[in-house]
XYZ file of C-alpha atoms in Angstrom:
694
model
C 37.215 14.676 24.967
C 34.056 12.653 24.443
C 33.476 10.045 27.134
C 30.611 8.331 25.298
C 30.751 6.777 21.833
C 27.601 6.148 19.749
C 27.952 3.904 16.684
C 25.301 4.039 13.947
C 25.163 2.696 10.380
C 25.035 5.764 8.145
C 26.806 9.137 8.110
C 23.441 10.920 7.640
C 22.085 9.254 10.770
C 25.295 10.127 12.645
C 24.979 13.781 11.630
C 21.381 13.963 12.869
C 22.033 12.243 16.201
C 25.203 14.276 16.879
C 23.072 17.446 17.016
C 20.859 15.968 19.758
C 23.697 14.937 22.081
C 26.151 17.124 23.917
C 29.926 17.400 23.670
C 30.305 14.304 25.850
C 29.170 12.163 22.915
C 30.989 11.236 19.732
C 28.873 9.695 16.943
C 30.531 7.588 14.225
C 29.021 5.605 11.339
C 30.029 2.036 10.482
C 28.566 2.355 6.965
C 26.421 -0.740 7.420
C 27.768 -4.237 8.073
C 31.422 -4.683 9.018
C 31.447 -8.506 9.016
C 29.748 -10.954 6.666
C 30.053 -14.407 5.131
C 32.752 -14.588 2.399
C 31.631 -14.178 -1.223
C 34.183 -16.630 -2.636
C 32.832 -19.628 -0.707
C 29.688 -20.749 1.100
C 31.159 -19.815 4.476
C 29.020 -22.315 6.429
C 30.804 -25.208 8.178
C 28.224 -27.926 7.554
C 30.316 -30.544 9.385
C 30.665 -28.306 12.451
C 26.951 -27.865 13.176
C 26.501 -25.167 10.508
C 28.830 -22.707 12.185
C 29.103 -19.545 10.039
C 32.572 -18.260 9.114
C 32.390 -14.483 9.311
C 35.116 -12.285 7.861
C 35.725 -8.538 7.811
C 34.144 -7.040 4.697
C 36.709 -5.875 2.155
C 37.147 -2.106 2.247
C 36.031 -1.756 5.876
C 39.568 -1.802 7.304
C 39.924 1.985 7.604
C 36.453 2.347 9.138
C 37.180 -0.349 11.722
C 40.537 1.259 12.521
C 38.811 4.597 13.185
C 36.172 2.861 15.311
C 38.802 0.988 17.366
C 40.643 4.268 17.973
C 37.407 5.890 19.181
C 36.589 2.865 21.374
C 39.918 3.196 23.207
C 39.107 6.798 24.148
C 35.518 6.136 25.219
C 34.317 5.175 28.691
C 30.992 3.880 27.394
C 29.904 2.638 23.972
C 26.344 2.681 22.626
C 25.472 0.538 19.601
C 22.635 2.452 17.915
C 21.970 0.500 14.711
C 18.453 0.131 13.252
C 15.709 -1.315 15.502
C 15.193 -4.597 13.635
C 16.833 -8.027 13.309
C 19.413 -6.846 10.809
C 20.251 -3.845 13.001
C 20.647 -6.161 15.991
C 22.974 -8.377 13.950
C 25.071 -5.357 12.875
C 25.457 -4.375 16.547
C 26.519 -7.936 17.395
C 29.161 -7.965 14.630
C 30.405 -4.528 15.696
C 30.776 -5.875 19.231
C 32.785 -8.838 17.929
C 34.919 -6.878 15.442
C 35.734 -4.153 18.008
C 36.246 -6.711 20.810
C 33.848 -4.978 23.181
C 33.257 -8.024 25.416
C 35.333 -6.503 28.204
C 34.184 -2.930 27.558
C 31.221 -1.017 28.959
C 28.870 -1.226 25.983
C 25.086 -1.213 25.548
C 22.524 -1.488 22.774
C 20.081 1.374 22.198
C 17.159 1.569 19.752
C 14.734 4.299 18.744
C 11.777 4.193 16.378
C 12.294 7.801 15.296
C 15.350 10.030 15.103
C 14.194 12.922 17.254
C 15.852 14.530 20.264
C 13.470 13.014 22.826
C 13.546 9.541 21.249
C 17.353 9.416 21.127
C 17.806 10.698 24.697
C 15.151 8.307 26.045
C 16.861 5.377 24.314
C 20.067 6.073 26.236
C 18.092 5.936 29.493
C 16.697 2.554 28.387
C 19.978 1.049 27.145
C 20.035 -2.770 27.161
C 22.104 -5.797 26.219
C 22.198 -7.118 22.661
C 19.171 -9.363 22.072
C 20.756 -12.618 20.925
C 17.375 -14.057 19.936
C 17.033 -11.347 17.279
C 20.670 -11.866 16.240
C 20.056 -15.604 15.878
C 16.901 -15.011 13.818
C 18.869 -12.854 11.382
C 21.760 -15.333 11.436
C 19.379 -18.205 10.641
C 17.941 -16.264 7.677
C 21.454 -15.514 6.403
C 22.617 -19.134 6.793
C 19.487 -20.592 5.147
C 19.750 -18.172 2.235
C 23.460 -18.933 1.832
C 22.858 -22.704 1.860
C 20.128 -22.407 -0.774
C 22.071 -19.985 -2.975
C 25.439 -21.720 -2.892
C 24.020 -25.249 -3.198
C 21.471 -24.664 -5.949
C 23.143 -21.996 -8.097
C 25.860 -24.382 -9.450
C 23.059 -26.710 -10.591
C 21.555 -23.851 -12.612
C 25.006 -23.026 -14.011
C 25.404 -26.569 -15.281
C 21.869 -26.815 -16.635
C 21.402 -23.341 -18.142
C 24.306 -20.877 -17.924
C 26.893 -19.548 -15.488
C 26.091 -16.500 -13.414
C 22.539 -17.498 -12.526
C 21.402 -17.584 -8.916
C 18.652 -19.077 -6.793
C 17.338 -17.755 -3.514
C 14.981 -18.938 -0.826
C 12.636 -15.960 -1.282
C 13.583 -14.692 -4.753
C 12.826 -18.084 -6.344
C 9.333 -18.067 -4.824
C 8.750 -14.504 -6.054
C 9.845 -15.599 -9.550
C 7.498 -18.597 -9.373
C 4.560 -16.320 -8.531
C 5.227 -14.192 -11.630
C 5.682 -17.318 -13.802
C 2.464 -18.885 -12.494
C 0.564 -15.677 -13.246
C 2.046 -15.640 -16.758
C 0.727 -19.183 -17.308
C -2.711 -18.221 -15.961
C -2.856 -15.333 -18.420
C -1.635 -17.441 -21.353
C -4.183 -20.193 -20.605
C -7.064 -17.804 -19.947
C -10.023 -18.158 -22.329
C -12.216 -15.036 -22.550
C -15.942 -15.557 -22.036
C -18.450 -13.360 -23.816
C -21.126 -11.444 -21.902
C -23.368 -8.453 -22.554
C -24.657 -5.536 -20.518
C -27.950 -3.778 -21.141
C -28.910 -0.229 -20.157
C -32.296 1.390 -20.649
C -32.603 5.145 -21.164
C -35.878 6.185 -19.563
C -37.661 9.518 -19.585
C -41.076 10.976 -18.819
C -42.788 12.495 -15.783
C -40.813 15.405 -14.371
C -37.578 14.313 -16.056
C -36.109 16.928 -18.395
C -33.756 14.411 -20.025
C -33.394 10.607 -19.983
C -31.766 8.736 -17.092
C -29.760 5.571 -17.739
C -30.815 2.486 -15.744
C -28.767 -0.725 -15.651
C -30.444 -4.103 -16.227
C -30.070 -6.190 -13.041
C -32.109 -9.308 -13.835
C -35.437 -10.620 -12.676
C -35.468 -8.858 -9.307
C -34.449 -11.967 -7.347
C -31.162 -12.993 -8.924
C -28.719 -11.008 -10.967
C -28.904 -12.258 -14.510
C -25.735 -12.623 -16.526
C -26.380 -12.068 -20.215
C -24.137 -14.756 -21.694
C -24.537 -14.011 -25.396
C -26.384 -12.233 -28.187
C -29.157 -14.837 -28.243
C -29.839 -14.384 -24.524
C -29.838 -10.601 -24.977
C -32.325 -10.784 -27.855
C -34.629 -12.953 -25.733
C -34.573 -10.352 -22.924
C -35.143 -7.477 -25.360
C -38.153 -9.183 -26.939
C -40.108 -8.758 -23.710
C -39.071 -5.157 -23.083
C -39.897 -3.203 -26.239
C -43.630 -2.709 -25.530
C -43.581 -3.115 -21.724
C -44.499 -0.512 -19.090
C -41.633 0.925 -17.057
C -42.733 1.738 -13.495
C -40.669 3.182 -10.636
C -40.917 0.261 -8.213
C -38.949 1.621 -5.234
C -36.837 4.540 -4.080
C -34.529 3.955 -1.123
C -32.388 6.455 0.699
C -29.558 5.242 2.939
C -26.184 6.125 4.364
C -22.909 4.465 3.484
C -19.899 4.742 5.760
C -16.326 4.610 4.543
C -13.724 3.841 7.199
C -10.531 5.815 7.480
C -7.491 3.962 6.085
C -4.893 2.450 8.389
C -1.507 4.179 8.665
C 1.255 2.851 6.447
C 3.246 -0.327 6.906
C 6.252 -0.993 4.671
C 4.119 -3.028 2.286
C 1.218 -0.568 2.008
C 3.619 2.369 1.639
C 5.343 0.629 -1.283
C 1.969 -0.149 -2.875
C 0.548 3.349 -2.482
C 3.783 5.078 -3.576
C 3.721 2.896 -6.699
C 0.111 3.712 -7.613
C 0.066 7.402 -6.594
C 3.666 8.497 -7.213
C 4.811 5.871 -9.739
C 7.791 4.953 -7.488
C 9.543 1.594 -7.750
C 9.764 -0.239 -4.414
C 13.528 0.369 -4.225
C 13.039 4.109 -4.816
C 10.351 4.309 -2.127
C 12.640 2.681 0.434
C 15.635 4.837 -0.521
C 13.726 8.102 -0.109
C 11.954 6.916 3.042
C 15.397 6.097 4.507
C 16.466 9.702 3.851
C 13.360 11.049 5.588
C 13.962 8.709 8.546
C 17.690 9.487 8.961
C 17.246 13.234 9.001
C 16.690 16.386 6.979
C 17.884 19.886 7.871
C 14.703 21.856 8.612
C 14.850 25.630 8.936
C 14.409 26.642 12.586
C 14.505 23.007 13.795
C 17.942 21.776 12.767
C 18.439 18.262 11.424
C 15.631 15.886 12.445
C 14.130 12.643 11.233
C 10.778 13.408 9.616
C 9.273 9.898 9.752
C 9.439 6.896 12.052
C 11.271 3.670 11.187
C 10.371 2.557 7.682
C 10.592 -1.235 7.993
C 7.511 -2.380 9.854
C 4.458 -4.591 9.417
C 2.542 -3.024 12.317
C -0.287 -0.464 12.165
C 0.066 0.397 15.856
C 0.409 4.067 16.855
C 1.876 5.275 20.170
C -0.426 7.025 22.646
C 1.684 10.198 22.421
C 1.315 10.296 18.616
C -2.440 9.700 18.858
C -2.815 12.560 21.374
C -0.750 14.910 19.178
C -2.824 13.995 16.109
C -6.096 14.516 17.995
C -5.012 18.005 19.052
C -3.919 18.901 15.509
C -7.196 17.626 14.036
C -9.245 19.524 16.647
C -7.344 22.762 16.029
C -7.512 22.551 12.236
C -10.760 20.681 11.489
C -12.853 20.463 14.674
C -13.758 17.766 17.247
C -16.208 16.098 14.871
C -13.289 14.986 12.671
C -11.542 12.940 15.391
C -11.827 9.207 14.734
C -13.047 6.603 17.214
C -10.604 3.806 16.416
C -7.509 6.026 16.293
C -6.025 3.940 13.521
C -5.647 0.844 15.672
C -6.138 -2.580 14.155
C -6.167 -6.157 15.350
C -2.714 -7.646 15.074
C -2.433 -10.359 12.445
C -0.530 -13.468 13.508
C 2.054 -12.772 10.774
C 2.787 -9.304 12.166
C 5.740 -8.964 14.526
C 4.405 -5.626 15.899
C 7.894 -4.666 17.045
C 7.485 -1.105 15.780
C 4.831 1.463 15.150
C 3.319 2.152 11.755
C 5.169 4.609 9.505
C 4.128 8.118 10.533
C 5.505 11.666 10.754
C 7.594 12.217 13.891
C 5.947 15.607 14.431
C 2.388 16.100 13.166
C 2.766 19.892 13.435
C 5.406 19.769 10.669
C 3.007 19.759 7.722
C 4.366 19.018 4.224
C 3.892 22.659 3.200
C 6.071 23.832 6.095
C 9.046 21.686 5.064
C 8.601 21.747 1.273
C 11.480 24.164 0.619
C 13.955 21.945 2.509
C 13.018 18.748 0.651
C 13.705 17.490 -2.845
C 10.664 16.995 -5.055
C 10.541 13.222 -4.441
C 11.182 13.623 -0.706
C 8.308 16.112 -0.472
C 5.895 13.889 -2.401
C 6.641 10.842 -0.257
C 6.544 12.808 3.003
C 3.205 14.329 1.965
C 1.839 10.845 1.238
C 2.980 9.476 4.636
C 1.815 12.580 6.509
C -1.650 12.699 4.936
C -2.179 8.956 5.343
C -1.309 9.115 9.057
C -3.518 12.141 9.665
C -6.392 10.452 7.788
C -5.966 7.284 9.881
C -6.716 9.293 13.027
C -9.821 10.972 11.567
C -13.480 9.981 11.432
C -14.852 7.984 8.535
C -16.660 9.576 5.610
C -20.452 9.381 5.305
C -22.293 9.211 1.972
C -25.999 9.814 1.323
C -27.154 7.234 -1.214
C -30.375 7.184 -3.223
C -31.240 4.025 -5.170
C -34.084 3.789 -7.696
C -35.492 0.527 -9.104
C -37.672 0.369 -12.193
C -39.579 -2.731 -13.250
C -40.831 -3.848 -16.640
C -42.614 -7.145 -16.252
C -40.147 -9.490 -14.546
C -37.145 -7.403 -15.533
C -35.592 -4.894 -13.142
C -33.435 -1.867 -13.913
C -31.583 0.211 -11.341
C -29.657 3.435 -10.922
C -28.196 5.141 -7.868
C -26.568 8.402 -6.879
C -24.443 9.323 -3.885
C -23.059 12.482 -2.362
C -20.767 13.144 0.568
C -22.748 14.064 3.672
C -19.619 14.297 5.851
C -16.143 14.188 4.344
C -14.239 13.008 7.457
C -10.789 11.729 6.499
C -11.467 12.615 2.836
C -10.655 16.190 3.844
C -6.965 15.180 3.746
C -6.652 11.838 1.970
C -8.665 10.187 -0.805
C -7.843 6.585 -1.605
C -9.623 6.349 -4.960
C -10.808 9.865 -5.820
C -14.323 8.914 -4.724
C -16.273 12.125 -4.271
C -19.649 10.512 -4.891
C -21.635 10.268 -8.113
C -24.623 12.314 -9.100
C -27.399 11.406 -11.531
C -29.152 14.467 -12.914
C -32.927 14.381 -12.344
C -32.995 11.423 -9.944
C -34.630 13.599 -7.256
C -37.579 14.257 -9.600
C -38.662 10.604 -9.490
C -41.366 9.177 -7.195
C -42.571 5.630 -6.587
C -45.279 4.667 -9.048
C -44.077 7.007 -11.807
C -44.549 5.532 -15.282
C -41.547 6.187 -17.523
C -41.085 5.957 -21.273
C -38.364 4.008 -23.067
C -35.992 6.297 -24.958
C -33.808 3.460 -26.248
C -31.393 0.731 -25.177
C -27.604 0.660 -24.929
C -26.283 -2.837 -25.625
C -22.590 -3.568 -25.055
C -20.586 -6.705 -25.729
C -17.809 -7.558 -23.240
C -15.287 -10.326 -22.655
C -13.989 -11.496 -19.302
C -10.408 -10.441 -18.650
C -7.471 -12.606 -17.489
C -5.928 -12.088 -14.023
C -4.013 -8.827 -13.759
C -0.293 -8.996 -14.358
C 1.850 -8.375 -11.344
C 3.196 -4.915 -10.738
C 5.854 -4.370 -8.086
C 3.110 -3.150 -5.745
C 0.846 -6.143 -6.381
C 3.741 -8.573 -5.979
C 4.649 -6.980 -2.621
C 1.020 -7.267 -1.516
C 0.914 -10.950 -2.526
C 4.204 -11.754 -0.783
C 2.891 -10.116 2.387
C -0.470 -11.911 2.230
C 1.263 -15.276 1.761
C 3.672 -14.574 4.628
C 6.747 -14.728 2.389
C 9.614 -12.451 3.362
C 9.397 -9.532 5.747
C 9.301 -5.718 5.328
C 13.056 -5.469 4.833
C 13.082 -8.136 2.073
C 10.370 -7.009 -0.378
C 12.331 -4.334 -2.279
C 15.677 -6.224 -2.494
C 13.902 -9.426 -3.603
C 12.185 -7.690 -6.521
C 15.337 -5.709 -7.364
C 17.327 -8.960 -7.529
C 15.052 -10.787 -9.992
C 14.874 -7.625 -12.123
C 18.670 -7.223 -12.075
C 19.130 -10.912 -12.954
C 16.793 -10.344 -15.927
C 14.493 -13.144 -14.738
C 11.644 -10.686 -15.091
C 11.292 -7.398 -16.930
C 9.118 -4.357 -16.328
C 7.107 -2.609 -19.013
C 4.700 0.203 -18.076
C 4.831 -0.945 -14.435
C 3.777 -4.516 -15.354
C 6.114 -7.469 -14.713
C 6.781 -10.057 -17.437
C 8.808 -13.261 -17.286
C 11.836 -13.421 -19.595
C 13.021 -16.528 -21.415
C 15.907 -16.912 -18.944
C 13.531 -16.470 -15.994
C 11.200 -19.113 -17.388
C 14.116 -21.517 -17.818
C 15.288 -20.937 -14.226
C 11.780 -21.405 -12.841
C 11.251 -24.635 -14.789
C 14.554 -25.993 -13.503
C 13.649 -25.066 -9.921
C 10.195 -26.658 -10.229
C 11.721 -29.840 -11.588
C 14.687 -30.218 -9.231
C 13.727 -28.255 -6.087
C 9.929 -28.156 -5.763
C 10.057 -27.853 -1.964
C 12.323 -24.785 -2.005
C 9.876 -22.812 -4.158
C 6.757 -24.100 -2.421
C 4.828 -21.084 -1.136
C 3.604 -22.813 2.048
C 7.071 -24.124 2.871
C 8.610 -20.663 2.519
C 5.849 -19.035 4.596
C 6.328 -21.665 7.319
C 10.059 -20.935 7.332
C 9.289 -17.233 7.950
C 7.147 -18.286 10.901
C 10.037 -20.326 12.313
C 12.367 -17.325 11.959
C 9.850 -15.287 13.977
C 9.896 -17.961 16.693
C 13.699 -17.834 16.791
C 13.419 -14.068 17.312
C 10.972 -14.686 20.158
C 13.380 -17.142 21.767
C 11.085 -20.183 21.533
C 13.073 -22.090 18.862
C 16.832 -22.667 18.548
C 18.177 -21.429 15.204
C 20.443 -24.417 14.643
C 17.522 -26.818 15.095
C 15.768 -25.084 12.184
C 18.881 -25.326 9.990
C 19.541 -28.965 10.998
C 16.008 -29.932 9.991
C 16.177 -28.010 6.713
C 19.591 -29.031 5.380
C 19.184 -32.831 4.795
C 16.273 -32.352 2.376
C 18.168 -29.629 0.522
C 21.327 -31.740 0.307
C 19.388 -34.749 -0.985
C 17.616 -32.660 -3.649
C 20.945 -31.173 -4.816
C 22.618 -34.607 -5.055
C 19.646 -35.964 -7.009
C 19.731 -33.007 -9.397
C 23.497 -33.353 -9.894
C 23.122 -37.085 -10.613
C 20.436 -36.374 -13.189
C 22.661 -33.764 -14.801
C 25.545 -36.245 -15.004
C 23.317 -38.859 -16.643
C 21.979 -36.288 -19.092
C 25.531 -35.079 -19.805
C 24.589 -31.545 -20.718
C 26.422 -30.208 -23.734
C 25.766 -27.279 -26.021
C 23.033 -28.211 -28.501
C 24.357 -28.176 -32.064
C 22.141 -26.374 -34.592
C 21.853 -26.588 -38.367
C 22.947 -22.951 -38.663
C 26.470 -22.468 -40.039
C 28.890 -19.819 -38.736
C 29.208 -17.009 -41.297
C 32.900 -16.564 -40.447
C 34.434 -20.038 -40.139
C 31.761 -22.464 -41.399
C 31.334 -24.504 -38.196
C 27.855 -25.628 -37.108
C 26.767 -23.116 -34.470
C 25.664 -24.133 -30.967
C 22.773 -22.856 -28.825
C 23.730 -20.964 -25.674
C 21.922 -18.924 -23.015
C 22.530 -15.207 -22.648
C 20.989 -12.492 -20.481
C 17.939 -12.355 -22.778
C 17.611 -16.069 -23.506
C 19.002 -18.363 -26.200
C 21.408 -17.276 -28.929
C 23.659 -18.935 -31.506
C 27.420 -18.910 -30.957
C 30.347 -20.335 -32.854
C 31.887 -23.354 -31.036
C 35.316 -22.063 -32.081
C 35.269 -19.414 -29.330
C 37.569 -17.637 -28.440
C 39.241 -17.903 -31.870
C 35.910 -17.188 -33.570
C 33.516 -14.902 -31.716
C 30.678 -14.799 -34.253
C 27.144 -14.893 -32.772
C 23.642 -14.296 -34.067
C 20.077 -14.538 -32.754
C 18.549 -17.964 -32.248
C 15.010 -18.343 -33.500
C 13.263 -21.468 -32.244
C 10.703 -22.741 -34.756
C 7.378 -23.914 -33.304
C 6.152 -25.836 -36.353
C 3.581 -23.207 -37.345
C 3.426 -21.305 -40.625
C 2.905 -17.557 -40.626
C -0.748 -16.699 -41.377
C 0.403 -13.632 -43.337
C 3.250 -14.832 -45.565
C 3.601 -18.583 -45.023
C 7.073 -18.364 -43.430
C 8.058 -20.081 -40.178
C 6.728 -18.691 -36.906
C 9.554 -18.516 -34.354
C 9.953 -17.568 -30.684
C 11.458 -14.108 -30.258
C 12.110 -11.758 -27.354
C 11.746 -8.019 -26.929
C 14.737 -5.894 -25.964
C 13.735 -6.322 -22.334
C 13.509 -10.105 -22.655
C 9.730 -10.617 -22.929
C 8.830 -13.569 -25.175
C 6.542 -13.345 -28.207
C 5.878 -15.179 -31.500
C 6.851 -13.590 -34.800
C 7.547 -14.388 -38.412
C 11.098 -15.357 -39.347
C 10.793 -13.084 -42.391
C 10.621 -9.919 -40.291
C 10.901 -7.024 -40.941
C 9.402 -7.759 -44.377
C 6.537 -9.562 -42.591
C 5.122 -7.844 -39.502
C 3.207 -10.790 -37.991
C 3.517 -11.077 -34.196
C 1.465 -12.592 -31.389
C 1.916 -12.640 -27.609
C -0.026 -15.937 -27.491
C 1.244 -19.065 -29.243
C -0.426 -19.400 -32.680
C -1.444 -22.702 -34.260
C -1.884 -23.962 -37.832
C -5.613 -24.451 -37.233
C -8.014 -21.981 -38.821
C -11.219 -20.826 -37.173
C -14.148 -22.653 -38.838
C -16.385 -19.614 -38.288
C -14.283 -16.651 -39.442
C -11.232 -18.236 -41.043
C -8.603 -16.481 -38.882
C -5.756 -18.322 -37.153
C -6.328 -19.963 -33.761
C -4.145 -19.457 -30.684
C -3.238 -21.989 -27.984
C -4.783 -21.495 -24.513
C -3.795 -24.500 -22.389
C -5.703 -27.506 -23.783
C -7.985 -25.269 -25.863
C -7.734 -23.466 -29.177
C -9.293 -19.984 -29.317
C -9.913 -17.778 -32.332
C -7.364 -14.950 -32.471
C -10.225 -12.545 -33.194
C -11.791 -11.870 -29.794
C -14.946 -10.580 -31.486
C -15.447 -14.087 -32.927
C -14.685 -15.936 -29.680
C -14.800 -19.463 -31.209
C -13.257 -22.111 -28.907
C -12.538 -25.830 -29.354
C -10.392 -28.560 -27.794
C -6.708 -28.669 -28.714
C -6.364 -32.181 -30.112
C -2.576 -31.929 -30.241
C -2.450 -31.155 -26.491
C -4.846 -34.009 -25.703
C -2.690 -36.437 -27.725
C 0.470 -35.232 -25.925
C -1.196 -35.726 -22.519
C -2.087 -39.306 -23.414
């Protein structure tokens, strides 16, 4: 009979750990949390100093019964949940639910699920860290207060079933703000000029880029400016002014954190953040490897640290020496200065055993598991290797005051590029560049003139949004994926070809939050709250003090919003459209994709049809009304009401104004009107917007 009981969260983790411990240990999984706040009510006693009311999670009765039975038989209990705040909180709730106060119980943590790590954790067993529990409890209470206080306001103002969240609402705001930036962006024209030069020992022309007057880079703002530059170049003498040879060093990348893993898996493997975390969890909890048994292949996956243990560094150095040579060992060993936002509680994400190369374990892994393990493995190995060195040759050619330049590079020492290439940079060669010498006179073989337009800010992808949240200090490694998953599931945003777009319902929610709860979605406020949660975890701030200071402002904002709603007396807006079934005037309602028309006689009459909001603009193709429409995924656009007979559509809002230069319709960009034909580029002030502002 087992004398020691180890409780973990997942059955896969239990299976792996069981193989490391002898017959004196029984390992059972709790399947995650066993206690939580109730779903049917807020569960926070505001009048009793914000005391949370925890209940046993529905469906966990049988699991708890099995755990209690095992506890009675055990002499010692080890709580081995994940090594983070949430894991600490799960251990605390297990202790409470199983009534372990008078039992011999301890908390153990390990950053990797390997035999040595698990056995060493038992030797270093400790008490539950209540500071970490309180930090997680504070996050849970704050999120519950925000969600359960604000969501009913959104239900009354927009539609039932909507939700607000302390972090999710800020993430939604970021996407909405970027959407506005893109919609208001006005492209600016510019030109580039290349000269194809030949002569001397050159067998074929080399392309040189125009760089200005030699002192300052000259931006060619338009065709007139380009023509002025060209007028002085046609009959000029092109002389090789200088040839410089240099070295460029490229540092090895840092090992993965949760954020950088999600970003790189998105760009290299096309994984969504939720998929990356799910597969990484499988690699962490354990995979059955031939000849090794079941072992965890990577260290803990929720971390914002780039630190690597001395043992892992030594093992990597030996592997690199044996397989590449001493010259490939890096100087910094992947260590970085710790940012003030980084908790540094764990190591970076790395393989638990550097000798287990991806090729060795490929047959035991699924395709996605192999690809992610290979990415993590190669990134870690690269982080411990020397930087790459490039040989660069740069050639400048002058023609009067104008300067043209070209350069070529080749890898002199590949370093970490031997295993991991961030951007497929293998250098660039320019044929014939080595045949040039200073003072050579070259002949003009022609110009290449190209017109360009500045581009708006890039739309968020999941990876870019994670990066932004991390840079702003919003959320923590464990929150990125669920935050994005939530606003996608709520249909506040939609994803098309990896890019994130705001839906009509998401825009409505964000506008309501900006109007009624500006503090809650303030980026700096949310980042400061994360900092306070860190201080609770460090034991320097009491969690109830943070909640006490936060709640009055929230309560006041909610009461103000509710009062405004009462004065507005929100009712369904009656339209001029008549129900095809019963003849009643239809009303405007919100659905998952935005507004739609519904019969007010529901449930007797269930007739509905799409709602098309007219914007007061006539279609430039057929003269019909231009209306706001949404794609199947909820992205908003402007189209003709006569579709499908008329195929007019525009992502930007059109206007009735015509371009005075080319005659095409103009589109609205903030307080400007821009020609819809980018080649034309005509821009003028939007008088309607100026009048509205006044």
